mmCIF file of C-alpha atoms in Angstrom:
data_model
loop_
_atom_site.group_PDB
_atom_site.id
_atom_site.type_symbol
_atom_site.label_atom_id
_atom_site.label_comp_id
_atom_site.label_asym_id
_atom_site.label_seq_id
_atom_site.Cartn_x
_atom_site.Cartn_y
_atom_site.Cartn_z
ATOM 1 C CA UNK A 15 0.000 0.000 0.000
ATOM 2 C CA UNK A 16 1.084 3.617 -0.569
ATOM 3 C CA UNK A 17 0.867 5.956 2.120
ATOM 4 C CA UNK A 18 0.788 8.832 -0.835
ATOM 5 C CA UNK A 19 0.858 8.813 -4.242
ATOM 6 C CA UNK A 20 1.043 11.492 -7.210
ATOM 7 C CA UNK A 21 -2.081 13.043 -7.881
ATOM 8 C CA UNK A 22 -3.229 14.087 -11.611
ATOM 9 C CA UNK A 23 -4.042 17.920 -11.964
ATOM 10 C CA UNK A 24 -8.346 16.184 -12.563
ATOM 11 C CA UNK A 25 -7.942 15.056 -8.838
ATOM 12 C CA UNK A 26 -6.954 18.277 -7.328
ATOM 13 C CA UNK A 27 -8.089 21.325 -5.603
ATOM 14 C CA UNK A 28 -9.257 23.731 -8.291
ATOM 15 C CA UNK A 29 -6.042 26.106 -6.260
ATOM 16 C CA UNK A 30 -3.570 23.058 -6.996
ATOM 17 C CA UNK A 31 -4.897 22.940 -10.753
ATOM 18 C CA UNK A 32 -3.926 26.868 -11.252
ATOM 19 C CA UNK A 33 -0.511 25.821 -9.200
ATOM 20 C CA UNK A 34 -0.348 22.721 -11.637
ATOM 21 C CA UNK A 35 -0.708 24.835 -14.875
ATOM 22 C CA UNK A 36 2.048 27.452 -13.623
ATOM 23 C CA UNK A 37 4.403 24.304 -12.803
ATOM 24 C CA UNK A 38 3.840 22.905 -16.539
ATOM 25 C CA UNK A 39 4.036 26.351 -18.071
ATOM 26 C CA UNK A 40 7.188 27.305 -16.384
ATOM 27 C CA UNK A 41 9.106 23.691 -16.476
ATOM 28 C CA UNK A 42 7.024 22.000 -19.197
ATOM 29 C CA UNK A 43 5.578 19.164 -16.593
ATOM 30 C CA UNK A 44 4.326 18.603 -12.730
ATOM 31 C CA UNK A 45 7.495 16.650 -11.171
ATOM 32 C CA UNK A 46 5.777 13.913 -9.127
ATOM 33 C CA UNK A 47 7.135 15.309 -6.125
ATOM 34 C CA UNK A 48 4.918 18.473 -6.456
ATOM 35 C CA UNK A 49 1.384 16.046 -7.431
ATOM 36 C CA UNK A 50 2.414 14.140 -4.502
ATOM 37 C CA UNK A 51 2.832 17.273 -2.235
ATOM 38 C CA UNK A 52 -1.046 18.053 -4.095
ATOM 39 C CA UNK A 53 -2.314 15.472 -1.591
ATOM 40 C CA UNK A 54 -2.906 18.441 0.726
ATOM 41 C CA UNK A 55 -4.403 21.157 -0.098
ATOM 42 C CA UNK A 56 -2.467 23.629 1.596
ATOM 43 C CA UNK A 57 0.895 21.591 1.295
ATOM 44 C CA UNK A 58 2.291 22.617 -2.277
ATOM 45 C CA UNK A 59 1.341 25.895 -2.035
ATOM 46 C CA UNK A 60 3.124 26.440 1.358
ATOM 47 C CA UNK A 61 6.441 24.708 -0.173
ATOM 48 C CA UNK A 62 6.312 26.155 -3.473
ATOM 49 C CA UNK A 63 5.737 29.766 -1.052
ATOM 50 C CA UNK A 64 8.507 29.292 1.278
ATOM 51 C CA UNK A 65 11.596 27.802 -1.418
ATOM 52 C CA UNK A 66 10.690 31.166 -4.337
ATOM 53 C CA UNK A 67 10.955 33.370 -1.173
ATOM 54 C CA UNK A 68 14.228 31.913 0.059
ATOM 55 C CA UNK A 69 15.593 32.160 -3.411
ATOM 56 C CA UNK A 70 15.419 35.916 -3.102
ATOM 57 C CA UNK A 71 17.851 35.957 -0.426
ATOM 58 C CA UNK A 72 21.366 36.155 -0.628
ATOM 59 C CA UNK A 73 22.303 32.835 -1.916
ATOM 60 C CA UNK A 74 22.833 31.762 -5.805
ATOM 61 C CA UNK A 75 21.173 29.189 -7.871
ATOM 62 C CA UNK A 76 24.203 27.134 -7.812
ATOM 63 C CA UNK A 77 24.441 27.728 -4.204
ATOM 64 C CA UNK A 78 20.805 26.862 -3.627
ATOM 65 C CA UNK A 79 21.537 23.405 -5.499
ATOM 66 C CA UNK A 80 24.697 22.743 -3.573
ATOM 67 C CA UNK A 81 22.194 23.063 -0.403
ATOM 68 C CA UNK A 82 19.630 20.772 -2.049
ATOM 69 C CA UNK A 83 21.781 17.822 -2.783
ATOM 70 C CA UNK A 84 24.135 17.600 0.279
ATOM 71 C CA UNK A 85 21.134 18.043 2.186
ATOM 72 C CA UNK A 86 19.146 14.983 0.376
ATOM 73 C CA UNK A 87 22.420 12.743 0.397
ATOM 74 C CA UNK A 88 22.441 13.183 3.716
ATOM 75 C CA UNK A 89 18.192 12.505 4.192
ATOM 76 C CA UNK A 90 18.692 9.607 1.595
ATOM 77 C CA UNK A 91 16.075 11.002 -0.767
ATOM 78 C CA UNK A 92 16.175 9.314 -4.236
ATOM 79 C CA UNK A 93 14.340 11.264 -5.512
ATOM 80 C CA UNK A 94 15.709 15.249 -4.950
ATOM 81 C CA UNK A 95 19.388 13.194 -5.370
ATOM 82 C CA UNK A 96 17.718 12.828 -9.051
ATOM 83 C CA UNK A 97 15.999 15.662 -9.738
ATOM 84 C CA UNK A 98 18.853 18.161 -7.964
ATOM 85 C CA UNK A 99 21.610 16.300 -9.849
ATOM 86 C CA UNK A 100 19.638 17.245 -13.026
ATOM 87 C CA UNK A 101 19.071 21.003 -12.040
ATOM 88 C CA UNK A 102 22.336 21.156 -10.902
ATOM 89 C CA UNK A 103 24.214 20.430 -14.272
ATOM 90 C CA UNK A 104 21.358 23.169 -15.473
ATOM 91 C CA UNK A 105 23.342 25.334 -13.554
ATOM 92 C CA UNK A 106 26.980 24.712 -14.503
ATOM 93 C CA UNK A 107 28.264 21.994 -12.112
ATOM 94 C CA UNK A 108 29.449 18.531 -13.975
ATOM 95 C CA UNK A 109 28.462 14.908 -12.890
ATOM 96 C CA UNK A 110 31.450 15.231 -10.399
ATOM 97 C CA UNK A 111 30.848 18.198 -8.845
ATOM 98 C CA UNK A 112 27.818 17.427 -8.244
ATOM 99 C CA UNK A 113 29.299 13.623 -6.579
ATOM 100 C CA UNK A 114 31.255 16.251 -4.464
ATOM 101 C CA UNK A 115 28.550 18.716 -3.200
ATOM 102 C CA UNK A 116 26.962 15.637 -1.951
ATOM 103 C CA UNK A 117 29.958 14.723 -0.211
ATOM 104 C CA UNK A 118 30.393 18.217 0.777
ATOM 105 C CA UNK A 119 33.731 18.053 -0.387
ATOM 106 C CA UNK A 120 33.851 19.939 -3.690
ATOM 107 C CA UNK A 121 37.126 21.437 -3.929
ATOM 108 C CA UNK A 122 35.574 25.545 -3.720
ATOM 109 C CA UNK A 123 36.036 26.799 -0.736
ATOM 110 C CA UNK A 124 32.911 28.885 0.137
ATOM 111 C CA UNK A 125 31.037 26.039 -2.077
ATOM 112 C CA UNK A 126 33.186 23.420 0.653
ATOM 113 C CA UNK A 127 31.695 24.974 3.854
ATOM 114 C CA UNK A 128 28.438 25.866 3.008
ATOM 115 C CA UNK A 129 27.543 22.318 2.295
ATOM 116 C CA UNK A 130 29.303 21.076 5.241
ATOM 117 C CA UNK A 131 27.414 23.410 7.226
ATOM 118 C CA UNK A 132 24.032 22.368 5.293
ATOM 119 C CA UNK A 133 24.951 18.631 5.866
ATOM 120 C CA UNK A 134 25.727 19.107 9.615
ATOM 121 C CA UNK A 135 22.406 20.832 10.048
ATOM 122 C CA UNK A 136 20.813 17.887 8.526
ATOM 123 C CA UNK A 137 21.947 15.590 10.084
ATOM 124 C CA UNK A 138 22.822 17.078 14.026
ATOM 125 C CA UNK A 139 19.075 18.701 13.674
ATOM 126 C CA UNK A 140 20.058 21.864 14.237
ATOM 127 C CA UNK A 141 23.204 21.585 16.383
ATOM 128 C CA UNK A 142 25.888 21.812 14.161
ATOM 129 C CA UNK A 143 29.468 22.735 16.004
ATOM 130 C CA UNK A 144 30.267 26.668 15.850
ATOM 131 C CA UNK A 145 33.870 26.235 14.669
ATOM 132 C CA UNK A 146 31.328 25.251 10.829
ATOM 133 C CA UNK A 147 28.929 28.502 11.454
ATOM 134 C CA UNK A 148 32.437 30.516 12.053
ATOM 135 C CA UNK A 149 33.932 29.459 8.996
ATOM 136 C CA UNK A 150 30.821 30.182 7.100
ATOM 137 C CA UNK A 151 31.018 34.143 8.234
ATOM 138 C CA UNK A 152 34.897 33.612 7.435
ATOM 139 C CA UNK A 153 33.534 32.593 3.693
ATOM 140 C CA UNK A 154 31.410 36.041 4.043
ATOM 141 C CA UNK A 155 28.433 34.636 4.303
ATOM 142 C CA UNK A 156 26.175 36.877 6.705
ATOM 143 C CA UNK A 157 23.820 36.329 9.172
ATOM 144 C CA UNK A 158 21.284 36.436 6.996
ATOM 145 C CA UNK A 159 22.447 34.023 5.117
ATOM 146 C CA UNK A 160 22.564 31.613 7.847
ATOM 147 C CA UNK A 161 19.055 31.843 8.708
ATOM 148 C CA UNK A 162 18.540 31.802 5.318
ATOM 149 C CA UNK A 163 20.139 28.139 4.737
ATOM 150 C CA UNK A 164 18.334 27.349 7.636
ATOM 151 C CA UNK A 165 15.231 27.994 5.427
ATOM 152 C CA UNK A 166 16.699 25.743 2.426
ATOM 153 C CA UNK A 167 17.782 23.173 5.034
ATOM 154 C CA UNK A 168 14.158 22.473 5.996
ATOM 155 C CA UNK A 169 12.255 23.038 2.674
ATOM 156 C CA UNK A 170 14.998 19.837 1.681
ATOM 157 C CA UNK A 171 14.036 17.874 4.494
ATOM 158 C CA UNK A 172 10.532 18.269 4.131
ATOM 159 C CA UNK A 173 10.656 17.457 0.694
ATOM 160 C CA UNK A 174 13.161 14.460 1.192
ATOM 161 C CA UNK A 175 10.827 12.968 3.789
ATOM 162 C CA UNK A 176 7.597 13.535 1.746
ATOM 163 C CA UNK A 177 9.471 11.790 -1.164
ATOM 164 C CA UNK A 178 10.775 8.933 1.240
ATOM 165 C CA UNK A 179 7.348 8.215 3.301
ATOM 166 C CA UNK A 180 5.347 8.038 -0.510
ATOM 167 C CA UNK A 181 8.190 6.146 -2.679
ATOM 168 C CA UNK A 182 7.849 8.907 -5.221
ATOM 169 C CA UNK A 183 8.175 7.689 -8.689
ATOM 170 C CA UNK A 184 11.389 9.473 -9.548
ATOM 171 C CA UNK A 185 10.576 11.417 -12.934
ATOM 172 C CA UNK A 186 14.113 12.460 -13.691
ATOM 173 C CA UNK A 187 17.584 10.853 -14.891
ATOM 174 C CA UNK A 188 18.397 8.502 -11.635
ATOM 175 C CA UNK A 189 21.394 10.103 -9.701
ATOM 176 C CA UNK A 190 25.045 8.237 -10.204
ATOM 177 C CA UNK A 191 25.608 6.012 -6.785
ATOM 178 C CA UNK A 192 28.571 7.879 -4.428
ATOM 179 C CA UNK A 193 31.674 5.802 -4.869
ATOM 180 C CA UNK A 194 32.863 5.970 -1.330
ATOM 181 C CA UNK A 195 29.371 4.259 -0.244
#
């Protein structure tokens, strides 16, 4: 039995439908991850909400994606792996630097500690030790910022657990497997 599954745009809220048309407009399809999120009413739109108004912070797309996929290595999502491996090369990084932002050790510095920070977020739950948080204001990253990743840190998660409690069909190119794992 599923405990969620993607919904199609007839077996939505008439709100989800508009959301559903914008989605396939902007990116030519619904990624199952956002039909699955469609199960709720209220659910898509609050994601969809919270991860455009964290983009207009102080962090880049290729920033945002280094975030995403150290973050849903370290959740074991399948899916995001997949779909932020894909957006990812989108935004300039190759097959291996993408391998290394998962194993937040991708040879750019400021790249380097932000997703070491983002990874021991994840997986501490909010405790990770101040000597990373220092060496992300050494980086110049601001306070701001840090909140800010706090944001992306969380919109991951909740995505990476949605995806791992329904078994979302991944609808992208499957990620490559770490080596070291």
């Amino acid at each position: 039995m599923s405990n969620l599954s993607a919904l199609s745009r007839e077996q939505v809220s008439t709100d989800n439908q508009a959301i559903f048309d914008q989605l396939k407009q902007a990116i030519g399809m619904v990624p199952n991850l956002y039909a699955t999120y469609a199960n709720s009413p209220v659910a898509l739109k609050a994601i969809l909400t919270l991860g455009d108004t964290l983009k207009e912070g102080a962090f880049t797309n290729r920033e945002i994606e280094a975030i995403a996929l150290v973050v849903s290595e370290a959740n074991d999502c399948e899916y995001c792996l997949a779909a932020h491996t894909a957006i990812g090369k989108m935004n300039g990084f190759t097959e291996a630097e993408t391998l290394a932002l998962r194993e937040a050790t991708i040879a750019d510095d400021k790249l380097n500690i932000l997703t070491r920070l983002a990874r021991a977020i994840t997986v501490s739950r909010g405790r990770p030790d101040q000597h990373l948080i220092d060496a992300f204001h050494n980086a110049g990253y601001t306070k701001a910022a840090l909140v800010e990743l706090i944001g992306f840190v969380a919109v991951n998660t909740f995505n990476n657990y949605l995806n791992n409690i329904a078994g979302t069909e991944v609808d992208f190119p499957a990620a490559p497997a770490l080596q070291s794992v």
